[in-house]
Short mmCIF file of C-alpha atoms and ligand atoms in Angstrom, two decimals:
data_model
loop_
_atom_site.label_atom_id
_atom_site.label_comp_id
_atom_site.label_asym_id
_atom_site.label_seq_id
_atom_site.Cartn_x
_atom_site.Cartn_y
_atom_site.Cartn_z
CA MET A 1 -7.33 -21.32 -59.20
CA ARG A 2 -7.12 -23.53 -55.98
CA ILE A 3 -4.43 -25.92 -55.87
CA ASP A 4 -4.26 -28.41 -53.00
CA VAL A 5 -1.37 -30.87 -52.76
CA ILE A 6 -1.55 -34.10 -50.44
CA THR A 7 1.87 -35.10 -49.60
CA ILE A 8 4.10 -36.19 -46.78
CA PHE A 9 6.92 -33.84 -48.00
CA PRO A 10 5.53 -30.29 -48.24
CA GLU A 11 8.91 -28.91 -48.12
CA MET A 12 9.88 -29.91 -51.49
CA PHE A 13 7.21 -27.24 -52.80
CA GLU A 14 8.61 -24.23 -51.35
CA GLY A 15 11.57 -23.79 -54.06
CA PRO A 16 9.36 -24.18 -57.19
CA PHE A 17 6.44 -22.41 -55.84
CA GLY A 18 8.15 -19.79 -54.24
CA ALA A 19 9.89 -18.68 -57.38
CA SER A 20 9.30 -17.11 -60.89
CA ILE A 21 6.17 -17.18 -62.64
CA THR A 22 4.40 -19.32 -60.10
CA LYS A 23 5.30 -17.04 -57.01
CA ARG A 24 4.06 -14.00 -59.20
CA ALA A 25 0.56 -15.93 -59.97
CA VAL A 26 0.44 -16.40 -56.05
CA GLU A 27 0.87 -13.12 -55.32
CA LYS A 28 -1.42 -11.70 -57.95
CA GLY A 29 -4.24 -14.09 -56.07
CA ILE A 30 -4.59 -16.26 -59.38
CA LEU A 31 -3.07 -19.32 -57.77
CA ASP A 32 -3.97 -20.10 -54.08
CA ILE A 33 -1.61 -23.09 -53.12
CA HIS A 34 -2.38 -25.29 -50.22
CA LEU A 35 -0.04 -27.69 -48.89
CA THR A 36 -1.64 -30.76 -46.61
CA ASN A 37 0.75 -33.22 -44.91
CA PHE A 38 -1.28 -36.81 -44.79
CA ARG A 39 0.90 -37.98 -42.14
CA ASP A 40 -1.09 -35.48 -39.94
CA TYR A 41 -3.89 -37.69 -40.61
CA SER A 42 -2.49 -40.95 -39.33
CA PHE A 43 -3.29 -41.40 -35.83
CA ASP A 44 -1.24 -44.35 -34.55
CA LYS A 45 1.73 -43.66 -32.13
CA HIS A 46 4.52 -43.49 -34.99
CA HIS A 47 2.08 -41.85 -37.68
CA HIS A 48 2.83 -44.45 -39.93
CA VAL A 49 1.28 -43.90 -43.61
CA ASP A 50 2.67 -47.05 -45.20
CA ASP A 51 2.72 -51.05 -44.17
CA SER A 52 4.03 -54.08 -45.78
CA PRO A 53 2.03 -55.55 -48.69
CA PHE A 54 -0.46 -58.53 -48.18
CA GLY A 55 0.53 -61.24 -50.28
CA GLY A 56 4.35 -60.60 -49.40
CA GLY A 57 6.79 -58.78 -51.42
CA ALA A 58 9.46 -56.21 -51.01
CA GLY A 59 8.72 -52.19 -50.36
CA MET A 60 6.03 -50.63 -48.37
CA VAL A 61 2.56 -49.59 -49.64
CA LEU A 62 0.58 -46.55 -48.73
CA LYS A 63 -2.01 -47.20 -46.19
CA PRO A 64 -5.79 -45.82 -47.31
CA GLU A 65 -6.64 -44.51 -43.82
CA PRO A 66 -4.47 -41.33 -43.82
CA MET A 67 -5.06 -40.39 -47.35
CA TYR A 68 -8.75 -41.05 -47.27
CA ARG A 69 -8.84 -38.60 -44.07
CA ALA A 70 -6.52 -36.07 -45.50
CA VAL A 71 -8.58 -36.01 -49.12
CA ARG A 72 -11.83 -35.78 -47.64
CA ASP A 73 -10.84 -33.04 -45.02
CA VAL A 74 -9.40 -30.76 -48.09
CA LEU A 75 -12.45 -31.36 -49.98
CA ALA A 76 -14.79 -30.68 -46.95
CA LYS A 77 -12.70 -27.37 -46.16
CA SER A 78 -13.06 -26.50 -50.17
CA ALA A 79 -16.68 -27.28 -50.39
CA ALA A 80 -17.12 -24.27 -52.36
CA PHE A 81 -15.42 -25.71 -55.16
CA GLU A 82 -17.50 -28.70 -55.51
CA GLY A 83 -18.55 -29.39 -59.30
CA HIS A 84 -15.47 -27.26 -60.35
CA ARG A 85 -12.81 -29.33 -59.23
CA ARG A 86 -10.56 -32.33 -60.30
CA VAL A 87 -8.69 -34.60 -57.92
CA LEU A 88 -5.59 -36.09 -59.42
CA ILE A 89 -3.55 -39.00 -58.42
CA MET A 90 0.19 -38.92 -59.61
CA ASP A 91 0.75 -42.27 -60.90
CA PRO A 92 3.02 -43.53 -63.57
CA SER A 93 0.55 -46.08 -64.94
CA GLY A 94 -2.00 -42.90 -65.68
CA PRO A 95 -2.20 -41.60 -68.98
CA THR A 96 0.55 -39.24 -70.09
CA PHE A 97 0.33 -35.58 -69.27
CA THR A 98 0.04 -33.59 -72.58
CA GLN A 99 -0.45 -29.66 -73.43
CA GLU A 100 -4.04 -30.50 -74.45
CA LYS A 101 -4.67 -31.86 -70.76
CA ALA A 102 -2.90 -29.03 -69.25
CA LYS A 103 -5.66 -26.70 -71.07
CA GLU A 104 -8.18 -29.03 -70.18
CA LEU A 105 -7.06 -28.83 -66.24
CA ALA A 106 -6.90 -25.07 -66.49
CA GLN A 107 -10.84 -24.80 -66.94
CA TYR A 108 -11.25 -26.23 -63.40
CA GLU A 109 -11.23 -23.97 -60.36
CA GLN A 110 -9.66 -26.36 -58.04
CA LEU A 111 -6.95 -29.14 -58.57
CA VAL A 112 -6.19 -31.63 -56.08
CA PHE A 113 -3.06 -33.53 -56.38
CA ILE A 114 -2.48 -36.82 -54.49
CA CYS A 115 1.25 -37.57 -54.27
CA GLY A 116 2.41 -41.00 -53.18
CA HIS A 117 5.95 -42.44 -52.11
CA TYR A 118 7.43 -45.77 -51.53
CA GLU A 119 6.45 -48.76 -53.85
CA GLY A 120 2.91 -47.77 -54.41
CA PHE A 121 -0.62 -46.76 -53.09
CA ASP A 122 -3.00 -49.41 -51.55
CA ALA A 123 -5.34 -49.86 -54.48
CA ARG A 124 -8.42 -48.39 -52.72
CA ILE A 125 -6.82 -44.90 -52.66
CA TYR A 126 -7.57 -44.74 -56.34
CA GLY A 127 -10.97 -44.31 -55.43
CA LEU A 128 -10.42 -40.92 -54.28
CA ALA A 129 -9.35 -39.42 -57.48
CA ASP A 130 -10.96 -38.40 -60.48
CA GLU A 131 -7.97 -39.60 -62.79
CA ALA A 132 -4.42 -40.84 -62.67
CA VAL A 133 -1.94 -38.38 -64.32
CA SER A 134 1.74 -39.63 -65.36
CA ILE A 135 4.16 -37.32 -66.65
CA GLY A 136 6.19 -39.66 -68.56
CA ASP A 137 7.38 -43.48 -68.74
CA TYR A 138 9.65 -43.40 -66.03
CA VAL A 139 9.39 -44.02 -62.28
CA LEU A 140 10.04 -40.83 -59.98
CA THR A 141 10.73 -41.45 -56.01
CA GLY A 142 7.16 -39.81 -55.68
CA GLY A 143 4.52 -37.89 -57.20
CA GLU A 144 5.65 -34.22 -55.97
CA LEU A 145 7.69 -33.32 -58.77
CA PRO A 146 4.71 -34.84 -61.39
CA ALA A 147 2.23 -32.20 -59.32
CA MET A 148 4.94 -29.55 -59.56
CA VAL A 149 4.98 -30.22 -63.45
CA VAL A 150 1.49 -30.24 -63.93
CA THR A 151 0.83 -27.31 -61.68
CA ASP A 152 3.26 -25.29 -63.51
CA ALA A 153 2.17 -26.30 -67.20
CA VAL A 154 -1.55 -25.55 -66.26
CA SER A 155 -1.09 -22.43 -64.57
CA ARG A 156 0.58 -20.73 -67.28
CA MET A 157 -2.46 -21.57 -69.44
CA LEU A 158 -4.45 -19.05 -66.90
CA PRO A 159 -5.55 -15.66 -67.91
CA GLY A 160 -3.20 -13.14 -66.47
CA VAL A 161 -0.40 -15.75 -65.53
CA LEU A 162 2.00 -14.85 -68.46
CA GLY A 163 2.75 -11.41 -69.23
CA ASP A 164 2.27 -10.20 -73.08
CA ALA A 165 5.97 -10.66 -73.19
CA GLU A 166 5.76 -14.28 -72.38
CA SER A 167 2.55 -15.35 -73.81
CA ALA A 168 1.48 -18.98 -74.58
CA PRO A 169 0.66 -18.71 -78.26
CA THR A 170 4.41 -18.85 -79.53
CA ASP A 171 4.90 -21.80 -77.62
CA SER A 172 5.65 -25.28 -78.72
CA PHE A 173 2.66 -27.54 -78.74
CA TYR A 174 0.36 -24.66 -78.64
CA ASP A 175 -1.16 -25.67 -81.94
CA GLY A 176 0.09 -29.36 -82.04
CA LEU A 177 3.58 -28.16 -83.57
CA LEU A 178 6.78 -27.49 -82.27
CA GLY A 179 8.01 -23.76 -82.11
CA TYR A 180 9.80 -21.91 -84.80
CA PRO A 181 13.26 -20.84 -84.34
CA GLN A 182 13.71 -17.50 -82.33
CA TYR A 183 16.67 -15.08 -82.75
CA THR A 184 17.85 -12.04 -80.62
CA ARG A 185 20.70 -9.64 -80.89
CA PRO A 186 23.66 -9.58 -82.05
CA ARG A 187 22.64 -10.05 -86.10
CA GLU A 188 25.72 -11.86 -86.52
CA PHE A 189 27.39 -14.32 -84.04
CA GLU A 190 30.28 -16.66 -84.57
CA GLY A 191 29.65 -16.78 -88.34
CA GLN A 192 25.98 -17.44 -87.73
CA SER A 193 23.57 -14.90 -88.67
CA VAL A 194 19.86 -14.18 -88.14
CA PRO A 195 17.79 -14.88 -90.95
CA ASP A 196 17.14 -12.04 -93.18
CA VAL A 197 13.23 -12.38 -93.19
CA LEU A 198 13.40 -11.70 -89.60
CA ILE A 199 15.01 -8.17 -90.15
CA SER A 200 12.73 -7.23 -93.45
CA GLY A 201 10.26 -5.73 -91.56
CA ASP A 202 7.34 -7.36 -93.33
CA HIS A 203 5.28 -8.85 -90.64
CA ALA A 204 3.05 -11.11 -92.97
CA LYS A 205 6.34 -12.70 -94.33
CA ILE A 206 7.51 -13.16 -91.01
CA ARG A 207 4.26 -15.00 -89.88
CA GLN A 208 4.49 -17.08 -92.75
CA TRP A 209 8.36 -17.77 -92.22
CA ARG A 210 7.56 -18.76 -88.74
CA ARG A 211 4.80 -20.81 -89.71
CA GLU A 212 6.67 -22.98 -92.06
CA GLN A 213 9.32 -23.14 -89.74
CA ALA A 214 7.13 -24.65 -87.20
CA LEU A 215 5.89 -27.33 -89.71
CA LEU A 216 9.26 -28.40 -90.85
CA ALA A 217 10.76 -28.68 -87.39
CA THR A 218 7.87 -30.76 -86.38
CA LYS A 219 8.37 -32.84 -89.40
CA ARG A 220 12.03 -33.20 -88.72
CA TRP A 221 12.06 -33.74 -84.90
CA ARG A 222 8.51 -34.89 -83.65
CA PRO A 223 6.64 -36.18 -87.08
CA ASP A 224 4.15 -38.28 -84.89
CA LEU A 225 2.61 -34.90 -83.88
CA LEU A 226 1.79 -33.96 -87.42
CA GLU A 227 -1.10 -36.53 -87.35
CA LYS A 228 -3.10 -34.49 -84.76
CA ALA A 229 -1.75 -30.95 -85.31
CA GLN A 230 -3.84 -28.24 -86.79
CA ILE A 231 -2.63 -27.99 -90.22
CA SER A 232 -4.46 -27.14 -93.23
CA GLU A 233 -5.03 -29.42 -96.49
CA LYS A 234 -2.51 -26.79 -98.09
CA GLU A 235 0.06 -27.02 -95.73
CA ARG A 236 -0.04 -30.60 -95.44
CA ALA A 237 0.46 -30.97 -99.53
CA TRP A 238 3.33 -28.06 -98.96
CA LEU A 239 4.82 -30.20 -96.38
CA ASP A 240 5.08 -33.35 -98.06
CA VAL A 241 7.08 -32.11 -100.70
CA GLN A 242 9.67 -30.42 -98.39
CA GLY A 243 13.14 -31.94 -97.88
CA ASN A 244 14.71 -32.05 -94.43
CA ILE A 245 16.37 -28.71 -93.73
CA TYR A 246 17.95 -29.91 -90.58
CA ALA A 247 21.35 -32.06 -91.05
CA GLU A 248 21.13 -35.36 -89.33
CA ASP A 249 23.43 -34.08 -86.63
CA SER A 250 21.86 -30.65 -86.56
CA LYS A 251 22.19 -29.00 -83.14
CA ASN A 252 19.72 -26.36 -84.27
CA HIS A 253 16.63 -27.95 -82.53
CA PRO A 254 14.45 -25.21 -82.24
N1 ADE B 301 4.87 -41.12 -59.57
C1 ADE B 301 6.40 -42.03 -59.98
N2 ADE B 301 6.66 -41.29 -61.13
C2 ADE B 301 5.82 -40.93 -61.75
C3 ADE B 301 5.46 -40.34 -63.20
N3 ADE B 301 6.16 -40.73 -64.02
N4 ADE B 301 4.22 -39.76 -63.03
C4 ADE B 301 3.40 -39.46 -62.26
N5 ADE B 301 3.46 -40.10 -60.72
C5 ADE B 301 4.60 -40.65 -60.79
#
């Protein structure tokens, strides 16, 4: 997948994209990341990218011309991806990013991220994008961190990015449920022991226990997810009669 980020702070991406699984995905050739500084597309003497808002008010607004030039240049340079790409504008007023959206975006061959800064975008900049994406109901100083978050979540959905040991099907949200509790050695730690079923060697039983735990955890911590989760009628009926296995002040959040 080709990733293009259009930003005035390309250096912000060096750390997150140069480490861990993203770095490995780049080395394997699964991700091809291109950073474009749209200040380079501002042709006035001081390379301004923002200006004061028409109608008055505080703050600065990103000008349309540098962004239009930058995005058009990126799209022209990667014309081979036409019809297989999505242009995303990072914006707190967009629909909230979800695991489902990550899976959907993973189907494209190119993602282009438009990252703004300051008070906002000139409204005409939205015309460049296929859709807006917010990563949550809070305002960050720019779209760079959201672009990194989306790239990270999307890239781990791509075949070959995760090794077997990191595989996605055990993730929280994979089937619309939270994950089940995981344990490793030692079996006994400060009076807390690993559930016997996990040491039983009975894989059918372990699978069932994990499924039940995922259902119970979701009911306890994120009941809002149950409505849309992939759960059978039988499981729903079972869950309806289950009490809360987590104490009110439980720290055992899976
Ligand atoms: N830019 C500033 N805040 C943002 C958010 N929460 N999501 C996406 N883009 C943003």
